[in-house]
Amino acid sequence: MTRFLARRLAYSVVVLFGVLIASFALVHLVPGDPVRIALGTRYTPEAYQALRSASGLDRPIVGQFFGYVASAVRGDLGVSFRNGDPVTEVLLDRLPATVSLAAAGIVIALVIALPAGIWSALREGRVSDALVRVGSQFGVSIPDFWMGILLIALFASTLHWLPTSGYRPLFGDPGGWLRHLVLPALTVGLVAGAIMTRYVRSAVLEVAAMGYVRTARSKGLAPRVVTLRHTVRNALIPILTITGIQLATIMSGVIVVEVVFAWPGLGRLVFNAVAARDYPVIQGAILLIAALFLLINLLVDVLYAVVDPRIRLS
């Protein structure tokens, strides 16, 4: 296990360095002068030159890159062109909103996908199976922003049960945090749940056709025991895989959903940073998102060994 973790950490460092190179190159290829955009109506030649010098954009591109790498290793990702705040603080300020939305969304998705996918697989070819497949296809096909608008129209505009948008900190206002979280989490969870339902159904159907499952049935074991101990348990590996992918996707920022609900997460931060050509924030957000993907993939790999003792991490 220790050797596996050390190798994966070394691999993660290499991947992050590659992401850093790619993000640095891409954001500098985007047309537009970020310093001029950042100054806006406050532009003066003196302020322009001062901000270019402070941000290091007056240096050669190679010098900018190595300077950024050296600062990033120390945890300094620069300052935002828009407001002058340290990028690290900006990202850490947005991270709780993203984590809370991702956690709530993936819980909702699992609550939907696990029972629906298992139920559909165990009743293959029946009417209930067809209804689950049609419902999951509907959830996969509908755009997430349209799902959000429908939920706002129903629960906020018509029933007046929940707020239309905004965010409250968990520890400052738990009740307000929960009320503002419900609609965006439902939007994310319904879409992710529809995707995951199809994977759960396929995984359970594949395992149910295995010889050891037929043997368990022929031995007279109760259907519930066969389903839980032999079928679902052995289908957990692909289910864990799709769960990790969906969680990483949500953690990286569901941009459209966050914009619709004015949710201050990483997705909305990246959206605003791209519009403002805020290079340091874009690069910092890309690095953080890549790190989150790598961390979630590592956790999924470790869970493989926990779920299936035959898998050994070496």
mmCIF file of N, CA and C in Angstrom, residues 28 117 123:
data_model
loop_
_atom_site.group_PDB
_atom_site.id
_atom_site.type_symbol
_atom_site.label_atom_id
_atom_site.label_comp_id
_atom_site.label_asym_id
_atom_site.label_seq_id
_atom_site.Cartn_x
_atom_site.Cartn_y
_atom_site.Cartn_z
ATOM 1 N N HIS A 28 -2.266 32.060 -22.266
ATOM 2 C CA HIS A 28 -1.507 33.111 -22.927
ATOM 3 C C HIS A 28 -1.787 33.171 -24.432
ATOM 4 N N GLY A 117 -31.377 1.429 -10.439
ATOM 5 C CA GLY A 117 -30.598 0.556 -11.310
ATOM 6 C C GLY A 117 -30.713 -0.903 -10.932
ATOM 7 N N ARG A 123 -35.476 -6.840 -12.895
ATOM 8 C CA ARG A 123 -36.757 -7.001 -13.613
ATOM 9 C C ARG A 123 -36.572 -6.698 -15.092
#
